[in-house]
Amino acid sequence: MRYEDLLRPELKGKIEIPDPETSGTGYTLLASVAQQRGDSAAIDLMQALKKQSASMTFAGNTSAQHLAEGEVAAAISFLSDQLRFKNSGYNISSFIPPQAGWEIGAISILKGGNNPDAAKQLVDFMFSKEVQTDYMNTAFSFPVAPDIPVNPLLTPVKLENLLAAYRFDLAAQQHEKLLSQWREALD
């Protein structure tokens, strides 16, 4: 399934996408498509998806919720948001479009922070097998430790569908430029 599949006439008004100005999910969509296809093509695709949508949500998890509740037939959101609803019993089928953007949950220690020992303890705790397993089973993210069996809801995920060359630094650098182009296209 590709993003363009959501542009089929029979889906008009039955899909939902998150707003790239207010949603990290929406901005990840815009930035990843821009990195893959160029800025102009990304803006064109986002405009087409917006015209096709019943509404644009403030946050990506709202799109997943509306999908779970049957308010829309399809939604663009992070997979983890959809899997949380699926795990709660909602009938959701998820697809990762080819070369989709993605996100990383992160933890770090602030250089020069006032309590580096406590910070290191927190990082060690977060990287423990128990916490990695709990996080995977609640946030539906892949664990970083290779010896943790993957949650069954994550086993069908084809990581090769992700845009391997997605550059988070470039997405951050181009944030204002891409959103400015998005705003201009709205006028």
PDB file of C-alpha atoms in Angstrom:
ATOM      1  CA  MET A   1       0.000   0.000   0.000  1.00  0.00           C
ATOM      2  CA  ARG A   2       1.284   3.462  -0.927  1.00  0.00           C
ATOM      3  CA  TYR A   3       0.176   6.913   0.210  1.00  0.00           C
ATOM      4  CA  GLU A   4      -1.349   7.469  -3.238  1.00  0.00           C
ATOM      5  CA  ASP A   5      -3.733   4.559  -2.602  1.00  0.00           C
ATOM      6  CA  LEU A   6      -5.504   6.830  -0.112  1.00  0.00           C
ATOM      7  CA  LEU A   7      -6.388   9.167  -2.999  1.00  0.00           C
ATOM      8  CA  ARG A   8      -8.857   6.732  -4.582  1.00  0.00           C
ATOM      9  CA  PRO A   9     -12.225   8.432  -5.207  1.00  0.00           C
ATOM     10  CA  GLU A  10     -14.133   5.966  -3.016  1.00  0.00           C
ATOM     11  CA  LEU A  11     -12.088   7.109  -0.001  1.00  0.00           C
ATOM     12  CA  LYS A  12     -12.942  10.809  -0.398  1.00  0.00           C
ATOM     13  CA  GLY A  13     -13.914  12.131   3.032  1.00  0.00           C
ATOM     14  CA  LYS A  14     -13.173   8.781   4.665  1.00  0.00           C
ATOM     15  CA  ILE A  15      -9.523   9.243   5.579  1.00  0.00           C
ATOM     16  CA  GLU A  16      -7.748  11.380   8.116  1.00  0.00           C
ATOM     17  CA  ILE A  17      -4.227  12.758   8.328  1.00  0.00           C
ATOM     18  CA  PRO A  18      -2.464  14.704  11.076  1.00  0.00           C
ATOM     19  CA  ASP A  19      -1.602  18.362  10.532  1.00  0.00           C
ATOM     20  CA  PRO A  20       2.166  18.774   9.955  1.00  0.00           C
ATOM     21  CA  GLU A  21       2.119  22.096  11.827  1.00  0.00           C
ATOM     22  CA  THR A  22       0.816  20.630  15.088  1.00  0.00           C
ATOM     23  CA  SER A  23       1.650  16.944  14.885  1.00  0.00           C
ATOM     24  CA  GLY A  24       5.033  15.263  14.951  1.00  0.00           C
ATOM     25  CA  THR A  25       3.442  12.436  12.980  1.00  0.00           C
ATOM     26  CA  GLY A  26       2.224  14.860  10.317  1.00  0.00           C
ATOM     27  CA  TYR A  27       5.590  16.571  10.123  1.00  0.00           C
ATOM     28  CA  THR A  28       7.403  13.220   9.886  1.00  0.00           C
ATOM     29  CA  LEU A  29       5.172  12.368   6.919  1.00  0.00           C
ATOM     30  CA  LEU A  30       5.953  15.687   5.222  1.00  0.00           C
ATOM     31  CA  ALA A  31       9.698  15.546   5.952  1.00  0.00           C
ATOM     32  CA  SER A  32      10.155  11.919   4.923  1.00  0.00           C
ATOM     33  CA  VAL A  33       8.294  12.378   1.646  1.00  0.00           C
ATOM     34  CA  ALA A  34      10.321  15.546   0.989  1.00  0.00           C
ATOM     35  CA  GLN A  35      13.564  13.649   1.556  1.00  0.00           C
ATOM     36  CA  GLN A  36      12.465  10.875  -0.751  1.00  0.00           C
ATOM     37  CA  ARG A  37      10.698  12.787  -3.535  1.00  0.00           C
ATOM     38  CA  GLY A  38      11.608  16.450  -3.099  1.00  0.00           C
ATOM     39  CA  ASP A  39       9.855  19.358  -1.397  1.00  0.00           C
ATOM     40  CA  SER A  40       7.424  20.156  -4.199  1.00  0.00           C
ATOM     41  CA  ALA A  41       6.233  16.559  -4.568  1.00  0.00           C
ATOM     42  CA  ALA A  42       5.835  16.291  -0.787  1.00  0.00           C
ATOM     43  CA  ILE A  43       3.698  19.437  -0.622  1.00  0.00           C
ATOM     44  CA  ASP A  44       1.620  18.223  -3.586  1.00  0.00           C
ATOM     45  CA  LEU A  45       1.006  14.842  -1.932  1.00  0.00           C
ATOM     46  CA  MET A  46       0.121  16.442   1.410  1.00  0.00           C
ATOM     47  CA  GLN A  47      -2.292  18.824  -0.319  1.00  0.00           C
ATOM     48  CA  ALA A  48      -3.953  15.934  -2.141  1.00  0.00           C
ATOM     49  CA  LEU A  49      -4.259  13.960   1.107  1.00  0.00           C
ATOM     50  CA  LYS A  50      -5.681  17.019   2.883  1.00  0.00           C
ATOM     51  CA  LYS A  51      -8.334  17.462   0.161  1.00  0.00           C
ATOM     52  CA  GLN A  52      -9.158  13.766   0.436  1.00  0.00           C
ATOM     53  CA  SER A  53      -9.465  13.860   4.244  1.00  0.00           C
ATOM     54  CA  ALA A  54     -12.549  14.237   6.355  1.00  0.00           C
ATOM     55  CA  SER A  55     -10.395  16.414   8.614  1.00  0.00           C
ATOM     56  CA  MET A  56      -6.841  17.024   9.710  1.00  0.00           C
ATOM     57  CA  THR A  57      -6.109  16.158  13.318  1.00  0.00           C
ATOM     58  CA  PHE A  58      -4.019  18.065  15.824  1.00  0.00           C
ATOM     59  CA  ALA A  59      -2.088  14.887  16.690  1.00  0.00           C
ATOM     60  CA  GLY A  60      -1.353  11.589  14.968  1.00  0.00           C
ATOM     61  CA  ASN A  61      -2.720   9.492  17.816  1.00  0.00           C
ATOM     62  CA  THR A  62      -6.101  11.195  17.296  1.00  0.00           C
ATOM     63  CA  SER A  63      -6.149   9.856  13.734  1.00  0.00           C
ATOM     64  CA  ALA A  64      -5.470   6.364  15.096  1.00  0.00           C
ATOM     65  CA  GLN A  65      -8.280   6.772  17.641  1.00  0.00           C
ATOM     66  CA  HIS A  66     -10.754   7.882  14.966  1.00  0.00           C
ATOM     67  CA  LEU A  67      -9.729   4.890  12.863  1.00  0.00           C
ATOM     68  CA  ALA A  68     -10.205   2.504  15.808  1.00  0.00           C
ATOM     69  CA  GLU A  69     -13.635   3.945  16.566  1.00  0.00           C
ATOM     70  CA  GLY A  70     -14.707   3.562  12.934  1.00  0.00           C
ATOM     71  CA  GLU A  71     -15.069   7.301  12.305  1.00  0.00           C
ATOM     72  CA  VAL A  72     -12.774   7.015   9.265  1.00  0.00           C
ATOM     73  CA  ALA A  73     -11.844   4.126   6.959  1.00  0.00           C
ATOM     74  CA  ALA A  74      -8.114   4.921   6.886  1.00  0.00           C
ATOM     75  CA  ALA A  75      -5.710   7.147   8.777  1.00  0.00           C
ATOM     76  CA  ILE A  76      -2.071   8.090   8.672  1.00  0.00           C
ATOM     77  CA  SER A  77      -0.495   7.746  12.098  1.00  0.00           C
ATOM     78  CA  PHE A  78       2.509   6.132  13.698  1.00  0.00           C
ATOM     79  CA  LEU A  79       2.198   2.360  13.766  1.00  0.00           C
ATOM     80  CA  SER A  80       2.660   2.306  17.533  1.00  0.00           C
ATOM     81  CA  ASP A  81      -0.519   4.382  17.963  1.00  0.00           C
ATOM     82  CA  GLN A  82      -2.502   1.951  15.827  1.00  0.00           C
ATOM     83  CA  LEU A  83      -1.061  -1.094  17.614  1.00  0.00           C
ATOM     84  CA  ARG A  84      -2.087   0.272  21.025  1.00  0.00           C
ATOM     85  CA  PHE A  85      -5.694   0.328  19.806  1.00  0.00           C
ATOM     86  CA  LYS A  86      -5.359  -3.079  18.142  1.00  0.00           C
ATOM     87  CA  ASN A  87      -3.989  -4.472  21.423  1.00  0.00           C
ATOM     88  CA  SER A  88      -7.113  -3.106  23.149  1.00  0.00           C
ATOM     89  CA  GLY A  89      -9.340  -5.148  20.849  1.00  0.00           C
ATOM     90  CA  TYR A  90     -10.060  -2.758  17.981  1.00  0.00           C
ATOM     91  CA  ASN A  91     -10.111  -4.283  14.510  1.00  0.00           C
ATOM     92  CA  ILE A  92      -7.311  -2.376  12.778  1.00  0.00           C
ATOM     93  CA  SER A  93      -5.191  -3.528   9.861  1.00  0.00           C
ATOM     94  CA  SER A  94      -1.965  -1.569   9.563  1.00  0.00           C
ATOM     95  CA  PHE A  95       0.305  -1.095   6.566  1.00  0.00           C
ATOM     96  CA  ILE A  96       3.640   0.641   6.254  1.00  0.00           C
ATOM     97  CA  PRO A  97       3.917   2.422   2.904  1.00  0.00           C
ATOM     98  CA  PRO A  98       7.191   1.875   1.054  1.00  0.00           C
ATOM     99  CA  GLN A  99       9.953   4.164   2.289  1.00  0.00           C
ATOM    100  CA  ALA A 100       7.869   5.550   5.164  1.00  0.00           C
ATOM    101  CA  GLY A 101       9.339   7.940   7.701  1.00  0.00           C
ATOM    102  CA  TRP A 102       9.731   6.854  11.301  1.00  0.00           C
ATOM    103  CA  GLU A 103      10.629   8.035  14.779  1.00  0.00           C
ATOM    104  CA  ILE A 104      12.912   6.998  17.582  1.00  0.00           C
ATOM    105  CA  GLY A 105      12.119   7.099  21.262  1.00  0.00           C
ATOM    106  CA  ALA A 106      15.283   8.356  22.909  1.00  0.00           C
ATOM    107  CA  ILE A 107      16.913   8.913  26.251  1.00  0.00           C
ATOM    108  CA  SER A 108      20.086  10.856  26.916  1.00  0.00           C
ATOM    109  CA  ILE A 109      22.224  12.345  29.643  1.00  0.00           C
ATOM    110  CA  LEU A 110      22.585  16.117  29.657  1.00  0.00           C
ATOM    111  CA  LYS A 111      26.253  17.049  29.601  1.00  0.00           C
ATOM    112  CA  GLY A 112      26.982  19.224  32.614  1.00  0.00           C
ATOM    113  CA  GLY A 113      23.741  18.227  34.347  1.00  0.00           C
ATOM    114  CA  ASN A 114      23.636  18.575  38.128  1.00  0.00           C
ATOM    115  CA  ASN A 115      23.202  14.854  38.915  1.00  0.00           C
ATOM    116  CA  PRO A 116      25.087  12.658  36.423  1.00  0.00           C
ATOM    117  CA  ASP A 117      25.032   9.599  38.714  1.00  0.00           C
ATOM    118  CA  ALA A 118      21.237   9.613  38.893  1.00  0.00           C
ATOM    119  CA  ALA A 119      21.052  10.229  35.149  1.00  0.00           C
ATOM    120  CA  LYS A 120      23.256   7.209  34.466  1.00  0.00           C
ATOM    121  CA  GLN A 121      21.106   5.083  36.795  1.00  0.00           C
ATOM    122  CA  LEU A 122      18.009   6.139  34.865  1.00  0.00           C
ATOM    123  CA  VAL A 123      19.603   5.275  31.512  1.00  0.00           C
ATOM    124  CA  ASP A 124      20.773   1.902  32.839  1.00  0.00           C
ATOM    125  CA  PHE A 125      17.258   1.248  34.168  1.00  0.00           C
ATOM    126  CA  MET A 126      15.672   2.158  30.798  1.00  0.00           C
ATOM    127  CA  PHE A 127      18.041  -0.212  28.973  1.00  0.00           C
ATOM    128  CA  SER A 128      17.326  -3.133  31.299  1.00  0.00           C
ATOM    129  CA  LYS A 129      15.660  -6.144  29.702  1.00  0.00           C
ATOM    130  CA  GLU A 130      12.602  -5.793  31.969  1.00  0.00           C
ATOM    131  CA  VAL A 131      11.955  -2.140  31.129  1.00  0.00           C
ATOM    132  CA  GLN A 132      12.706  -2.635  27.417  1.00  0.00           C
ATOM    133  CA  THR A 133      10.155  -5.484  27.383  1.00  0.00           C
ATOM    134  CA  ASP A 134       7.548  -3.446  29.276  1.00  0.00           C
ATOM    135  CA  TYR A 135       8.082  -0.449  26.988  1.00  0.00           C
ATOM    136  CA  MET A 136       7.780  -2.618  23.867  1.00  0.00           C
ATOM    137  CA  ASN A 137       4.545  -4.132  25.155  1.00  0.00           C
ATOM    138  CA  THR A 138       2.954  -0.769  26.010  1.00  0.00           C
ATOM    139  CA  ALA A 139       4.409   1.621  23.421  1.00  0.00           C
ATOM    140  CA  PHE A 140       4.748  -0.997  20.650  1.00  0.00           C
ATOM    141  CA  SER A 141       8.232   0.088  19.735  1.00  0.00           C
ATOM    142  CA  PHE A 142      11.063  -2.264  18.918  1.00  0.00           C
ATOM    143  CA  PRO A 143      13.444  -2.833  21.826  1.00  0.00           C
ATOM    144  CA  VAL A 144      17.077  -1.881  21.410  1.00  0.00           C
ATOM    145  CA  ALA A 145      18.336  -5.016  23.146  1.00  0.00           C
ATOM    146  CA  PRO A 146      18.627  -7.825  20.576  1.00  0.00           C
ATOM    147  CA  ASP A 147      17.865 -10.636  23.044  1.00  0.00           C
ATOM    148  CA  ILE A 148      14.262  -9.558  23.718  1.00  0.00           C
ATOM    149  CA  PRO A 149      11.572 -11.567  21.905  1.00  0.00           C
ATOM    150  CA  VAL A 150       9.457  -9.189  19.815  1.00  0.00           C
ATOM    151  CA  ASN A 151       5.812  -8.657  20.735  1.00  0.00           C
ATOM    152  CA  PRO A 152       3.583 -10.676  18.345  1.00  0.00           C
ATOM    153  CA  LEU A 153       1.895  -7.469  17.124  1.00  0.00           C
ATOM    154  CA  LEU A 154       5.305  -6.276  15.862  1.00  0.00           C
ATOM    155  CA  THR A 155       6.320  -9.501  14.080  1.00  0.00           C
ATOM    156  CA  PRO A 156       4.568  -8.680  10.771  1.00  0.00           C
ATOM    157  CA  VAL A 157       6.307  -5.289  10.587  1.00  0.00           C
ATOM    158  CA  LYS A 158       8.686  -5.171   7.631  1.00  0.00           C
ATOM    159  CA  LEU A 159      11.427  -2.799   8.716  1.00  0.00           C
ATOM    160  CA  GLU A 160      12.747  -2.738   5.156  1.00  0.00           C
ATOM    161  CA  ASN A 161       9.660  -0.657   4.255  1.00  0.00           C
ATOM    162  CA  LEU A 162      11.027   2.208   6.314  1.00  0.00           C
ATOM    163  CA  LEU A 163      13.039   4.944   4.668  1.00  0.00           C
ATOM    164  CA  ALA A 164      16.447   3.713   5.780  1.00  0.00           C
ATOM    165  CA  ALA A 165      18.063   6.955   4.701  1.00  0.00           C
ATOM    166  CA  TYR A 166      15.597   9.130   6.673  1.00  0.00           C
ATOM    167  CA  ARG A 167      17.682  11.891   8.221  1.00  0.00           C
ATOM    168  CA  PHE A 168      16.355  13.286  11.469  1.00  0.00           C
ATOM    169  CA  ASP A 169      18.929  16.086  11.377  1.00  0.00           C
ATOM    170  CA  LEU A 170      17.769  17.168   7.916  1.00  0.00           C
ATOM    171  CA  ALA A 171      14.130  17.016   8.993  1.00  0.00           C
ATOM    172  CA  ALA A 172      14.971  19.326  11.901  1.00  0.00           C
ATOM    173  CA  GLN A 173      17.008  21.717   9.732  1.00  0.00           C
ATOM    174  CA  GLN A 174      14.221  21.974   7.142  1.00  0.00           C
ATOM    175  CA  HIS A 175      11.361  22.270   9.618  1.00  0.00           C
ATOM    176  CA  GLU A 176      10.578  25.965   9.119  1.00  0.00           C
ATOM    177  CA  LYS A 177      11.192  25.838   5.358  1.00  0.00           C
ATOM    178  CA  LEU A 178       8.856  22.889   4.800  1.00  0.00           C
ATOM    179  CA  LEU A 179       6.142  24.297   7.044  1.00  0.00           C
ATOM    180  CA  SER A 180       6.415  27.647   5.282  1.00  0.00           C
ATOM    181  CA  GLN A 181       5.917  25.884   1.935  1.00  0.00           C
ATOM    182  CA  TRP A 182       2.969  24.003   3.450  1.00  0.00           C
ATOM    183  CA  ARG A 183       1.369  27.261   4.650  1.00  0.00           C
ATOM    184  CA  GLU A 184       1.879  28.919   1.250  1.00  0.00           C
ATOM    185  CA  ALA A 185       0.174  25.952  -0.452  1.00  0.00           C
ATOM    186  CA  LEU A 186      -2.825  26.346   1.878  1.00  0.00           C
ATOM    187  CA  ASP A 187      -3.488  29.904   0.681  1.00  0.00           C
TER     188      ASP A 187
END
